[in-house]
Structures are given as structure tokens and as C-alpha cells.
PDB file of C-alpha atoms in Angstrom:
ATOM      1  CA  MET A  24     -12.565  28.501 -95.578  1.00  0.00           C
ATOM      2  CA  ARG A  25     -15.520  29.915 -93.794  1.00  0.00           C
ATOM      3  CA  GLN A  26     -16.209  33.538 -94.466  1.00  0.00           C
ATOM      4  CA  ALA A  27     -16.500  35.474 -91.285  1.00  0.00           C
ATOM      5  CA  GLY A  28     -19.288  37.832 -90.651  1.00  0.00           C
ATOM      6  CA  THR A  29     -22.254  36.437 -92.491  1.00  0.00           C
ATOM      7  CA  TYR A  30     -24.190  36.102 -89.267  1.00  0.00           C
ATOM      8  CA  SER A  31     -22.567  38.914 -87.403  1.00  0.00           C
ATOM      9  CA  GLY A  32     -23.966  41.476 -89.726  1.00  0.00           C
ATOM     10  CA  ILE A  33     -20.674  42.449 -91.245  1.00  0.00           C
ATOM     11  CA  LEU A  34     -22.485  43.530 -94.374  1.00  0.00           C
ATOM     12  CA  SER A  35     -23.626  46.563 -92.496  1.00  0.00           C
ATOM     13  CA  GLY A  36     -20.662  46.674 -90.163  1.00  0.00           C
ATOM     14  CA  GLY A  37     -22.820  45.565 -87.256  1.00  0.00           C
ATOM     15  CA  ILE A  38     -21.441  43.850 -84.169  1.00  0.00           C
ATOM     16  CA  SER A  39     -21.981  40.159 -83.632  1.00  0.00           C
ATOM     17  CA  GLY A  40     -25.185  39.344 -81.826  1.00  0.00           C
ATOM     18  CA  ARG A  41     -27.050  41.972 -83.780  1.00  0.00           C
ATOM     19  CA  THR A  42     -29.062  40.951 -86.783  1.00  0.00           C
ATOM     20  CA  GLY A  43     -27.288  43.441 -89.029  1.00  0.00           C
ATOM     21  CA  PRO A  44     -29.210  44.410 -92.119  1.00  0.00           C
ATOM     22  CA  HIS A  45     -31.680  41.560 -91.655  1.00  0.00           C
ATOM     23  CA  SER A  46     -34.732  41.916 -89.465  1.00  0.00           C
ATOM     24  CA  LEU A  47     -34.624  38.343 -88.208  1.00  0.00           C
ATOM     25  CA  PRO A  48     -31.752  36.523 -86.487  1.00  0.00           C
ATOM     26  CA  LEU A  49     -29.979  34.343 -89.038  1.00  0.00           C
ATOM     27  CA  ALA A  50     -28.548  31.865 -86.547  1.00  0.00           C
ATOM     28  CA  ARG A  51     -32.036  31.173 -85.178  1.00  0.00           C
ATOM     29  CA  ILE A  52     -33.408  30.686 -88.675  1.00  0.00           C
ATOM     30  CA  LYS A  53     -30.629  28.213 -89.347  1.00  0.00           C
ATOM     31  CA  LYS A  54     -31.515  26.277 -86.174  1.00  0.00           C
ATOM     32  CA  ILE A  55     -35.139  26.030 -87.216  1.00  0.00           C
ATOM     33  CA  MET A  56     -34.087  24.857 -90.665  1.00  0.00           C
ATOM     34  CA  LYS A  57     -31.923  22.124 -89.166  1.00  0.00           C
ATOM     35  CA  LYS A  58     -34.780  20.879 -87.036  1.00  0.00           C
ATOM     36  CA  SER A  59     -37.045  20.504 -90.025  1.00  0.00           C
ATOM     37  CA  GLY A  60     -35.730  17.090 -90.951  1.00  0.00           C
ATOM     38  CA  GLU A  61     -33.077  14.420 -90.698  1.00  0.00           C
ATOM     39  CA  ASP A  62     -31.987  15.087 -94.256  1.00  0.00           C
ATOM     40  CA  VAL A  63     -31.073  18.673 -93.619  1.00  0.00           C
ATOM     41  CA  LYS A  64     -27.387  18.458 -92.954  1.00  0.00           C
ATOM     42  CA  MET A  65     -25.657  21.315 -94.647  1.00  0.00           C
ATOM     43  CA  ILE A  66     -27.051  24.744 -95.215  1.00  0.00           C
ATOM     44  CA  SER A  67     -25.310  27.354 -97.300  1.00  0.00           C
ATOM     45  CA  GLY A  68     -24.667  30.740 -95.754  1.00  0.00           C
ATOM     46  CA  GLU A  69     -27.104  32.430 -98.085  1.00  0.00           C
ATOM     47  CA  ALA A  70     -30.089  30.210 -97.265  1.00  0.00           C
ATOM     48  CA  PRO A  71     -30.939  31.834 -93.893  1.00  0.00           C
ATOM     49  CA  ILE A  72     -30.529  35.212 -95.545  1.00  0.00           C
ATOM     50  CA  VAL A  73     -33.065  34.292 -98.198  1.00  0.00           C
ATOM     51  CA  PHE A  74     -35.355  32.983 -95.468  1.00  0.00           C
ATOM     52  CA  SER A  75     -35.029  36.160 -93.465  1.00  0.00           C
ATOM     53  CA  LYS A  76     -36.617  38.000 -96.378  1.00  0.00           C
ATOM     54  CA  ALA A  77     -39.102  35.211 -97.097  1.00  0.00           C
ATOM     55  CA  CYS A  78     -40.286  35.197 -93.491  1.00  0.00           C
ATOM     56  CA  GLU A  79     -40.775  38.948 -93.634  1.00  0.00           C
ATOM     57  CA  LEU A  80     -42.978  38.538 -96.688  1.00  0.00           C
ATOM     58  CA  PHE A  81     -44.831  35.693 -95.034  1.00  0.00           C
ATOM     59  CA  ILE A  82     -45.454  37.578 -91.807  1.00  0.00           C
ATOM     60  CA  LYS A  83     -46.660  40.614 -93.722  1.00  0.00           C
ATOM     61  CA  GLU A  84     -49.048  38.624 -95.885  1.00  0.00           C
ATOM     62  CA  LEU A  85     -50.537  36.638 -93.029  1.00  0.00           C
ATOM     63  CA  THR A  86     -50.821  39.789 -90.935  1.00  0.00           C
ATOM     64  CA  GLN A  87     -52.608  41.663 -93.707  1.00  0.00           C
ATOM     65  CA  ARG A  88     -55.071  38.858 -94.217  1.00  0.00           C
ATOM     66  CA  SER A  89     -55.652  38.562 -90.493  1.00  0.00           C
ATOM     67  CA  TRP A  90     -56.237  42.283 -90.253  1.00  0.00           C
ATOM     68  CA  MET A  91     -58.988  42.032 -92.858  1.00  0.00           C
ATOM     69  CA  VAL A  92     -60.785  39.681 -90.514  1.00  0.00           C
ATOM     70  CA  THR A  93     -60.220  42.054 -87.603  1.00  0.00           C
ATOM     71  CA  MET A  94     -61.755  44.897 -89.569  1.00  0.00           C
ATOM     72  CA  GLN A  95     -64.745  42.808 -90.542  1.00  0.00           C
ATOM     73  CA  GLY A  96     -65.346  42.337 -86.845  1.00  0.00           C
ATOM     74  CA  LYS A  97     -65.089  46.109 -86.443  1.00  0.00           C
ATOM     75  CA  ARG A  98     -62.205  45.764 -84.039  1.00  0.00           C
ATOM     76  CA  ARG A  99     -58.794  47.392 -83.874  1.00  0.00           C
ATOM     77  CA  THR A 100     -56.955  44.650 -82.043  1.00  0.00           C
ATOM     78  CA  LEU A 101     -55.691  41.799 -84.163  1.00  0.00           C
ATOM     79  CA  ASN A 102     -56.207  38.646 -82.147  1.00  0.00           C
ATOM     80  CA  LYS A 103     -55.318  34.997 -82.485  1.00  0.00           C
ATOM     81  CA  GLU A 104     -58.657  33.968 -83.921  1.00  0.00           C
ATOM     82  CA  ASP A 105     -58.193  36.452 -86.746  1.00  0.00           C
ATOM     83  CA  VAL A 106     -54.933  34.740 -87.646  1.00  0.00           C
ATOM     84  CA  THR A 107     -56.673  31.369 -87.506  1.00  0.00           C
ATOM     85  CA  SER A 108     -59.389  32.570 -89.848  1.00  0.00           C
ATOM     86  CA  ALA A 109     -56.879  33.981 -92.302  1.00  0.00           C
ATOM     87  CA  VAL A 110     -54.990  30.692 -92.344  1.00  0.00           C
ATOM     88  CA  VAL A 111     -58.122  28.692 -92.976  1.00  0.00           C
ATOM     89  CA  ALA A 112     -59.247  31.027 -95.745  1.00  0.00           C
ATOM     90  CA  THR A 113     -55.979  30.931 -97.705  1.00  0.00           C
ATOM     91  CA  ASP A 114     -54.999  27.919 -99.797  1.00  0.00           C
ATOM     92  CA  ILE A 115     -51.255  28.365 -99.568  1.00  0.00           C
ATOM     93  CA  PHE A 116     -51.521  28.454 -95.782  1.00  0.00           C
ATOM     94  CA  ASP A 117     -53.064  24.983 -95.662  1.00  0.00           C
ATOM     95  CA  PHE A 118     -49.904  23.639 -94.039  1.00  0.00           C
ATOM     96  CA  LEU A 119     -50.726  25.783 -90.998  1.00  0.00           C
ATOM     97  CA  VAL A 120     -54.282  24.590 -90.457  1.00  0.00           C
ATOM     98  CA  ASN A 121     -53.391  21.903 -87.957  1.00  0.00           C
ATOM     99  CA  LEU A 122     -51.026  24.193 -86.138  1.00  0.00           C
ATOM    100  CA  VAL A 123     -53.554  26.951 -85.546  1.00  0.00           C
ATOM    101  CA  SER A 124     -56.339  24.586 -84.609  1.00  0.00           C
ATOM    102  CA  GLU A 125     -54.180  22.706 -82.113  1.00  0.00           C
ATOM    103  CA  ASP A 126     -53.267  25.932 -80.375  1.00  0.00           C
ATOM    104  CA  SER A 127     -56.789  27.093 -79.922  1.00  0.00           C
ATOM    105  CA  GLY A 128     -57.880  23.704 -78.654  1.00  0.00           C
ATOM    106  CA  ASN A 129     -60.807  23.794 -81.035  1.00  0.00           C
ATOM    107  CA  THR A 130     -61.293  21.738 -84.111  1.00  0.00           C
ATOM    108  CA  VAL A 131     -61.265  24.054 -87.051  1.00  0.00           C
ATOM    109  CA  ASP A 132     -63.200  23.209 -90.137  1.00  0.00           C
ATOM    110  CA  ALA A 133     -60.489  22.903 -92.734  1.00  0.00           C
ATOM    111  CA  THR A 134     -62.816  23.914 -95.516  1.00  0.00           C
ATOM    112  CA  PRO A 135     -61.700  27.340 -96.604  1.00  0.00           C
ATOM    113  CA  LEU A 136     -64.195  29.962 -95.557  1.00  0.00           C
ATOM    114  CA  GLU A 137     -65.228  32.778 -97.756  1.00  0.00           C
ATOM    115  CA  MET A 138     -63.924  35.905 -96.096  1.00  0.00           C
ATOM    116  CA  ASP A 139     -67.254  37.643 -96.713  1.00  0.00           C
ATOM    117  CA  THR A 140     -69.223  35.205 -94.622  1.00  0.00           C
ATOM    118  CA  PHE A 141     -67.128  35.768 -91.534  1.00  0.00           C
ATOM    119  CA  THR A 142     -69.322  37.949 -89.425  1.00  0.00           C
ATOM    120  CA  SER A 143     -68.387  37.468 -85.781  1.00  0.00           C
ATOM    121  CA  SER A 144     -65.048  37.746 -84.099  1.00  0.00           C
ATOM    122  CA  SER A 145     -65.304  34.633 -81.909  1.00  0.00           C
TER     123      SER A 145
ATOM    124  CA  MET B   7     -32.012  30.216 -66.094  1.00  0.00           C
ATOM    125  CA  THR B   8     -34.554  28.176 -64.184  1.00  0.00           C
ATOM    126  CA  ASP B   9     -36.887  25.743 -65.806  1.00  0.00           C
ATOM    127  CA  LYS B  10     -40.323  27.119 -66.417  1.00  0.00           C
ATOM    128  CA  ILE B  11     -42.418  24.089 -67.040  1.00  0.00           C
ATOM    129  CA  GLY B  12     -45.975  24.833 -67.997  1.00  0.00           C
ATOM    130  CA  ILE B  13     -45.496  28.575 -67.812  1.00  0.00           C
ATOM    131  CA  ASP B  14     -45.873  30.402 -71.053  1.00  0.00           C
ATOM    132  CA  SER B  15     -43.282  32.992 -70.224  1.00  0.00           C
ATOM    133  CA  ASP B  16     -41.410  35.220 -72.604  1.00  0.00           C
ATOM    134  CA  ARG B  17     -40.899  33.403 -75.826  1.00  0.00           C
ATOM    135  CA  GLU B  18     -37.589  34.850 -76.779  1.00  0.00           C
ATOM    136  CA  ASP B  19     -34.618  32.612 -77.254  1.00  0.00           C
ATOM    137  CA  HIS B  20     -35.267  29.533 -75.171  1.00  0.00           C
ATOM    138  CA  SER B  21     -34.471  26.227 -76.723  1.00  0.00           C
ATOM    139  CA  TYR B  22     -36.315  23.828 -74.459  1.00  0.00           C
ATOM    140  CA  SER B  23     -37.159  20.420 -75.735  1.00  0.00           C
ATOM    141  CA  PHE B  24     -40.407  19.947 -73.857  1.00  0.00           C
ATOM    142  CA  ALA B  25     -43.775  21.519 -74.330  1.00  0.00           C
ATOM    143  CA  GLY B  26     -44.994  24.458 -72.335  1.00  0.00           C
ATOM    144  CA  ALA B  27     -41.736  26.267 -72.363  1.00  0.00           C
ATOM    145  CA  GLY B  28     -41.200  26.056 -76.060  1.00  0.00           C
ATOM    146  CA  GLY B  29     -43.856  28.615 -76.595  1.00  0.00           C
ATOM    147  CA  VAL B  30     -46.752  26.245 -77.146  1.00  0.00           C
ATOM    148  CA  SER B  31     -49.146  25.835 -74.262  1.00  0.00           C
ATOM    149  CA  GLY B  32     -49.432  22.065 -74.307  1.00  0.00           C
ATOM    150  CA  GLU B  33     -49.439  20.777 -70.767  1.00  0.00           C
ATOM    151  CA  ASP B  34     -49.172  17.086 -71.471  1.00  0.00           C
ATOM    152  CA  GLY B  35     -45.451  17.086 -72.134  1.00  0.00           C
ATOM    153  CA  ILE B  36     -45.582  16.249 -75.811  1.00  0.00           C
ATOM    154  CA  VAL B  37     -42.470  17.479 -77.553  1.00  0.00           C
ATOM    155  CA  LYS B  38     -43.465  19.841 -80.299  1.00  0.00           C
ATOM    156  CA  GLU B  39     -41.267  19.761 -83.328  1.00  0.00           C
ATOM    157  CA  GLN B  40     -41.004  23.467 -83.759  1.00  0.00           C
ATOM    158  CA  ASP B  41     -39.924  24.491 -80.297  1.00  0.00           C
ATOM    159  CA  GLN B  42     -37.569  26.997 -81.853  1.00  0.00           C
ATOM    160  CA  LEU B  43     -39.183  30.322 -82.467  1.00  0.00           C
ATOM    161  CA  LEU B  44     -38.049  33.631 -83.872  1.00  0.00           C
ATOM    162  CA  PRO B  45     -38.007  36.402 -81.275  1.00  0.00           C
ATOM    163  CA  ILE B  46     -41.422  37.836 -80.559  1.00  0.00           C
ATOM    164  CA  ALA B  47     -40.104  41.392 -80.706  1.00  0.00           C
ATOM    165  CA  ASN B  48     -38.833  40.964 -84.266  1.00  0.00           C
ATOM    166  CA  VAL B  49     -42.009  39.236 -85.379  1.00  0.00           C
ATOM    167  CA  GLY B  50     -44.178  41.904 -83.755  1.00  0.00           C
ATOM    168  CA  ARG B  51     -42.175  44.664 -85.392  1.00  0.00           C
ATOM    169  CA  ILE B  52     -42.676  43.222 -88.864  1.00  0.00           C
ATOM    170  CA  MET B  53     -46.384  42.780 -88.217  1.00  0.00           C
ATOM    171  CA  LYS B  54     -46.648  46.414 -87.146  1.00  0.00           C
ATOM    172  CA  GLN B  55     -44.956  47.559 -90.341  1.00  0.00           C
ATOM    173  CA  ILE B  56     -47.927  46.724 -92.534  1.00  0.00           C
ATOM    174  CA  LEU B  57     -50.723  47.604 -90.132  1.00  0.00           C
ATOM    175  CA  PRO B  58     -52.229  51.071 -89.691  1.00  0.00           C
ATOM    176  CA  PRO B  59     -50.668  53.113 -86.889  1.00  0.00           C
ATOM    177  CA  ASN B  60     -53.614  52.747 -84.516  1.00  0.00           C
ATOM    178  CA  ALA B  61     -53.794  48.977 -84.897  1.00  0.00           C
ATOM    179  CA  LYS B  62     -53.119  46.812 -81.894  1.00  0.00           C
ATOM    180  CA  ILE B  63     -51.880  43.254 -81.848  1.00  0.00           C
ATOM    181  CA  SER B  64     -52.667  40.843 -79.043  1.00  0.00           C
ATOM    182  CA  LYS B  65     -49.799  38.937 -77.484  1.00  0.00           C
ATOM    183  CA  GLU B  66     -51.481  35.692 -78.447  1.00  0.00           C
ATOM    184  CA  ALA B  67     -51.619  36.765 -82.062  1.00  0.00           C
ATOM    185  CA  LYS B  68     -47.882  37.471 -82.060  1.00  0.00           C
ATOM    186  CA  GLU B  69     -47.246  34.103 -80.457  1.00  0.00           C
ATOM    187  CA  THR B  70     -49.373  32.390 -83.069  1.00  0.00           C
ATOM    188  CA  MET B  71     -47.455  34.234 -85.763  1.00  0.00           C
ATOM    189  CA  GLN B  72     -44.154  33.056 -84.255  1.00  0.00           C
ATOM    190  CA  GLU B  73     -45.326  29.478 -84.521  1.00  0.00           C
ATOM    191  CA  CYS B  74     -46.608  29.954 -88.045  1.00  0.00           C
ATOM    192  CA  VAL B  75     -43.264  31.365 -89.186  1.00  0.00           C
ATOM    193  CA  SER B  76     -41.333  28.456 -87.711  1.00  0.00           C
ATOM    194  CA  GLU B  77     -43.701  26.073 -89.406  1.00  0.00           C
ATOM    195  CA  PHE B  78     -43.232  27.986 -92.652  1.00  0.00           C
ATOM    196  CA  ILE B  79     -39.460  27.649 -92.390  1.00  0.00           C
ATOM    197  CA  SER B  80     -39.717  23.919 -91.686  1.00  0.00           C
ATOM    198  CA  PHE B  81     -42.193  23.375 -94.479  1.00  0.00           C
ATOM    199  CA  VAL B  82     -40.140  25.141 -97.133  1.00  0.00           C
ATOM    200  CA  THR B  83     -36.841  23.729 -95.905  1.00  0.00           C
ATOM    201  CA  GLY B  84     -38.269  20.215 -96.050  1.00  0.00           C
ATOM    202  CA  GLU B  85     -39.226  20.677 -99.668  1.00  0.00           C
ATOM    203  CA  ALA B  86     -35.852  22.202-100.555  1.00  0.00           C
ATOM    204  CA  SER B  87     -34.042  19.469 -98.707  1.00  0.00           C
ATOM    205  CA  ASP B  88     -35.969  16.756-100.574  1.00  0.00           C
ATOM    206  CA  LYS B  89     -34.892  18.280-103.847  1.00  0.00           C
ATOM    207  CA  CYS B  90     -31.246  18.323-102.776  1.00  0.00           C
ATOM    208  CA  HIS B  91     -31.520  14.754-101.657  1.00  0.00           C
ATOM    209  CA  LYS B  92     -32.962  13.660-104.991  1.00  0.00           C
ATOM    210  CA  GLU B  93     -30.238  15.511-106.845  1.00  0.00           C
ATOM    211  CA  LYS B  94     -27.607  14.018-104.558  1.00  0.00           C
ATOM    212  CA  ARG B  95     -26.503  17.383-103.250  1.00  0.00           C
ATOM    213  CA  LYS B  96     -25.575  17.891 -99.638  1.00  0.00           C
ATOM    214  CA  THR B  97     -26.052  21.589 -99.205  1.00  0.00           C
ATOM    215  CA  VAL B  98     -29.334  23.462 -99.303  1.00  0.00           C
ATOM    216  CA  ASN B  99     -28.677  26.786-100.967  1.00  0.00           C
ATOM    217  CA  GLY B 100     -30.608  29.943-101.720  1.00  0.00           C
ATOM    218  CA  ASP B 101     -31.769  28.725-105.115  1.00  0.00           C
ATOM    219  CA  ASP B 102     -33.271  25.647-103.518  1.00  0.00           C
ATOM    220  CA  ILE B 103     -35.251  27.831-101.144  1.00  0.00           C
ATOM    221  CA  CYS B 104     -36.549  29.930-104.049  1.00  0.00           C
ATOM    222  CA  TRP B 105     -37.491  26.807-105.940  1.00  0.00           C
ATOM    223  CA  ALA B 106     -39.295  25.353-102.927  1.00  0.00           C
ATOM    224  CA  LEU B 107     -41.234  28.571-102.400  1.00  0.00           C
ATOM    225  CA  ALA B 108     -42.428  28.561-106.001  1.00  0.00           C
ATOM    226  CA  THR B 109     -43.336  24.889-105.803  1.00  0.00           C
ATOM    227  CA  LEU B 110     -45.378  25.357-102.646  1.00  0.00           C
ATOM    228  CA  GLY B 111     -47.447  28.183-104.073  1.00  0.00           C
ATOM    229  CA  PHE B 112     -45.427  31.186-102.914  1.00  0.00           C
ATOM    230  CA  ASP B 113     -44.596  32.298-106.446  1.00  0.00           C
ATOM    231  CA  ASN B 114     -44.592  35.974-105.694  1.00  0.00           C
ATOM    232  CA  TYR B 115     -42.104  35.485-102.864  1.00  0.00           C
ATOM    233  CA  ALA B 116     -39.871  33.390-105.147  1.00  0.00           C
ATOM    234  CA  GLU B 117     -39.632  36.147-107.749  1.00  0.00           C
ATOM    235  CA  GLN B 118     -38.671  38.832-105.258  1.00  0.00           C
ATOM    236  CA  LEU B 119     -36.242  36.583-103.484  1.00  0.00           C
ATOM    237  CA  LYS B 120     -34.404  35.554-106.629  1.00  0.00           C
ATOM    238  CA  ARG B 121     -33.570  39.191-107.214  1.00  0.00           C
ATOM    239  CA  TYR B 122     -32.638  39.651-103.557  1.00  0.00           C
ATOM    240  CA  LEU B 123     -30.402  36.594-103.709  1.00  0.00           C
ATOM    241  CA  HIS B 124     -28.575  37.750-106.819  1.00  0.00           C
ATOM    242  CA  ARG B 125     -27.951  41.168-105.297  1.00  0.00           C
ATOM    243  CA  TYR B 126     -26.596  39.491-102.171  1.00  0.00           C
ATOM    244  CA  ARG B 127     -24.338  37.211-104.207  1.00  0.00           C
ATOM    245  CA  ASP B 128     -22.921  40.165-106.092  1.00  0.00           C
ATOM    246  CA  GLN B 129     -22.142  41.936-102.838  1.00  0.00           C
ATOM    247  CA  GLU B 130     -20.567  38.826-101.389  1.00  0.00           C
ATOM    248  CA  GLY B 131     -18.412  38.336-104.455  1.00  0.00           C
ATOM    249  CA  GLU B 132     -16.986  41.813-104.013  1.00  0.00           C
ATOM    250  CA  ARG B 133     -16.389  41.302-100.321  1.00  0.00           C
ATOM    251  CA  VAL B 134     -14.609  37.988-100.805  1.00  0.00           C
ATOM    252  CA  ASN B 135     -12.285  39.450-103.364  1.00  0.00           C
ATOM    253  CA  GLN B 136     -11.502  42.312-101.052  1.00  0.00           C
ATOM    254  CA  ASN B 137     -10.545  39.842 -98.326  1.00  0.00           C
ATOM    255  CA  ARG B 138      -8.470  37.753-100.710  1.00  0.00           C
ATOM    256  CA  ALA B 139      -6.251  40.707-101.484  1.00  0.00           C
ATOM    257  CA  GLY B 140      -5.392  40.894 -97.798  1.00  0.00           C
ATOM    258  CA  ASN B 141      -5.948  44.606 -97.846  1.00  0.00           C
ATOM    259  CA  HIS B 142      -7.712  44.983 -94.537  1.00  0.00           C
ATOM    260  CA  GLU B 143      -5.574  47.905 -93.466  1.00  0.00           C
ATOM    261  CA  GLU B 144      -5.996  50.049 -96.525  1.00  0.00           C
ATOM    262  CA  LYS B 145      -9.740  50.048 -96.477  1.00  0.00           C
ATOM    263  CA  GLN B 146     -10.107  53.411 -98.155  1.00  0.00           C
ATOM    264  CA  GLU B 147      -8.046  52.717-101.212  1.00  0.00           C
ATOM    265  CA  THR B 148      -9.370  49.253-101.516  1.00  0.00           C
ATOM    266  CA  SER B 149     -12.959  50.360-101.543  1.00  0.00           C
ATOM    267  CA  ASN B 150     -12.275  52.798-104.332  1.00  0.00           C
ATOM    268  CA  TYR B 151     -10.200  50.278-106.151  1.00  0.00           C
ATOM    269  CA  ARG B 152     -12.714  47.507-105.742  1.00  0.00           C
ATOM    270  CA  SER B 153     -15.527  49.259-107.457  1.00  0.00           C
ATOM    271  CA  GLU B 154     -13.505  50.006-110.535  1.00  0.00           C
ATOM    272  CA  LEU B 155     -12.021  46.666-111.368  1.00  0.00           C
ATOM    273  CA  PRO B 156     -13.438  43.193-111.672  1.00  0.00           C
ATOM    274  CA  ARG B 157     -11.410  41.421-109.030  1.00  0.00           C
ATOM    275  CA  ARG B 158     -11.880  37.884-110.196  1.00  0.00           C
ATOM    276  CA  SER B 159      -8.247  37.030-110.807  1.00  0.00           C
ATOM    277  CA  ALA B 160      -5.567  37.050-108.151  1.00  0.00           C
ATOM    278  CA  VAL B 161      -3.345  39.483-110.014  1.00  0.00           C
ATOM    279  CA  PRO B 162      -5.000  42.648-111.211  1.00  0.00           C
ATOM    280  CA  SER B 163      -4.175  44.095-114.589  1.00  0.00           C
ATOM    281  CA  ASN B 164      -3.597  47.586-113.185  1.00  0.00           C
ATOM    282  CA  PRO B 165      -0.854  48.435-110.768  1.00  0.00           C
ATOM    283  CA  LEU B 166      -1.919  49.113-107.226  1.00  0.00           C
ATOM    284  CA  LYS B 167      -2.113  52.686-106.059  1.00  0.00           C
ATOM    285  CA  PHE B 168      -0.277  52.167-102.811  1.00  0.00           C
ATOM    286  CA  ASN B 169       3.283  51.373-103.730  1.00  0.00           C
ATOM    287  CA  ALA B 170       4.892  51.853-100.343  1.00  0.00           C
ATOM    288  CA  ILE B 171       4.697  48.131 -99.736  1.00  0.00           C
ATOM    289  CA  ASP B 172       4.840  45.802-102.637  1.00  0.00           C
ATOM    290  CA  ARG B 173       1.467  44.068-102.370  1.00  0.00           C
ATOM    291  CA  SER B 174       1.405  42.390-105.727  1.00  0.00           C
ATOM    292  CA  SER B 175       2.959  39.207-104.444  1.00  0.00           C
ATOM    293  CA  SER B 176       0.376  38.885-101.700  1.00  0.00           C
ATOM    294  CA  LEU B 177      -2.392  38.875-104.277  1.00  0.00           C
ATOM    295  CA  SER B 178      -1.270  35.622-105.749  1.00  0.00           C
ATOM    296  CA  ARG B 179      -1.185  33.954-102.382  1.00  0.00           C
ATOM    297  CA  PRO B 180      -3.988  31.450-102.000  1.00  0.00           C
ATOM    298  CA  PHE B 181      -6.645  32.580 -99.546  1.00  0.00           C
TER     299      PHE B 181
END
């Protein structure tokens, strides 16, 4: 029997529609998971909850790395190109290289750049 | 809600299946796989959390981050799903996600998340047992009671505090 409340934030007593104790909407995470492949049929209730935390960690790491690029350019506004540079410079973000280069419309050299050699912002 | 083809409007909770409205500015109508994005407000908030207070984030950067997160979810889920498939399991669970993260190079995430997952499972175990007892009305007593006893069996070893209604029979009722 399905336990009520996993996605309605019952852990914190929140109302449905709110994300409860998690900073990202669990139902949306679940939708994205389902779209990832034909094989993905059943997802346990805890998986989106784990992802909610994992995505937080991911966003924070990518943001921090992007910010380093911003600072090197002596700017205070983190822009898209900074994110692109951070992706390219980080091995574990290789799976994002095509995504960020498609968006910008430019071909991005997939060879990881040394962060030190990045001197200009665009 | 009207269609907004080609207009990169607010990228909140639209679930279009064609490009342009799915948050990616591709005008040639190619369906992007990850046209589901997490809300930009949530993503922006998390980004702000680790930046200095005077830092600014461009809208484009937040949008790019949205796309990266969706791709991250797909990427990790795919790996977890493959594992389940190989092991002839139908359901992707939290452990599979942790495993996939470690496999794909996100070891530090995996470690933190394993702990997070175990804490969550402990909480859930308590909550399920509370529901099983059917004691929704007596929340106060139940919450005190719950923390003292391991409620794994249907019939507790100690008598219940509230004797006005004989609840012991309800405990052995299957959920």
C-alpha cells in the first residue's frame, strides 16, 4: 500500500504542493528520472529524495567552480560562459560538455582547460 | 495556458514536448530529451547559498544550471537503471542512486548521501509503524510512545497508556 505524504512533505507537516523539507520538488525529479530511459519503469519513493540532496550538491559544486572563473575575470556576475568553462575544466562534468556547447551555439574545445590559463571572460 | 513557441519565457513548470518552450532556445523544432527542468527559483536559491552575498547570477547562467541538473539526473538515473536491469530488479532505489554516483565519479556525494538515506529510512520506519497502529487521533501519546519502543512487531510488549478504548486488537490488524 502506498504511503501517503512522501511527496507532500508530510515529514515536515507541509501541505501538498510544497516541497516540504526538500529544496527541490520531488515529483518533478521523478518525472525527469522517468524520461531518462525506456528501462526506467519503477522508482522507489526514496530515490527522488536522494536525488534532491544530490542535485543540491551538484548545483553547489558547479556554481562554486563557475564562480572561480567569474572571479578570474574580475567580475561579480556569474554568467553562462563561466558555467561552460567550469564544465569543460572538470572531468566528472564531461557528460555536460555537449549540453553547454550546444546552448551557446559555439563549438567548445572538449579538452579540459587549466583554470589558470583562463584570462578573459568571453 | 497558451503555447509559446520560440519564446524563452519563464522556465518554471512547463512540460512541452517541443523545443523553444522547454527551456532550450533551439528554434528548429528538435525535441530535446530533457525538456523537464527543475524550477528556476529553486535552482537559483541553491546557487545563491554558496556564493558571497554581493554575487550576482545572470538569468542565462541559472537557465544553464537548470539544464545541467536535468542532465545530471538523467545521467545518474541511466546508470542506476542499467544496474537494476542487469540484476533483474524492477525498481530503482536509493542505494542504486548512491552506487551510480560513486561509479560516475561523484564519490563524495555518494558518501554523504548514504548517510542521508539511512537517516531517512530510519525516520520512515518510525512513521510507518505509527500509521500501522492506527493511532492517528492520539498523536501526543503515540509520539512519546513511539520513541521509547521498537515498534517492529504488531503487538507491543508493553501495555498501551490509553486504556479508554482497547486498542490492542487493532494493532494486530494487517495494514
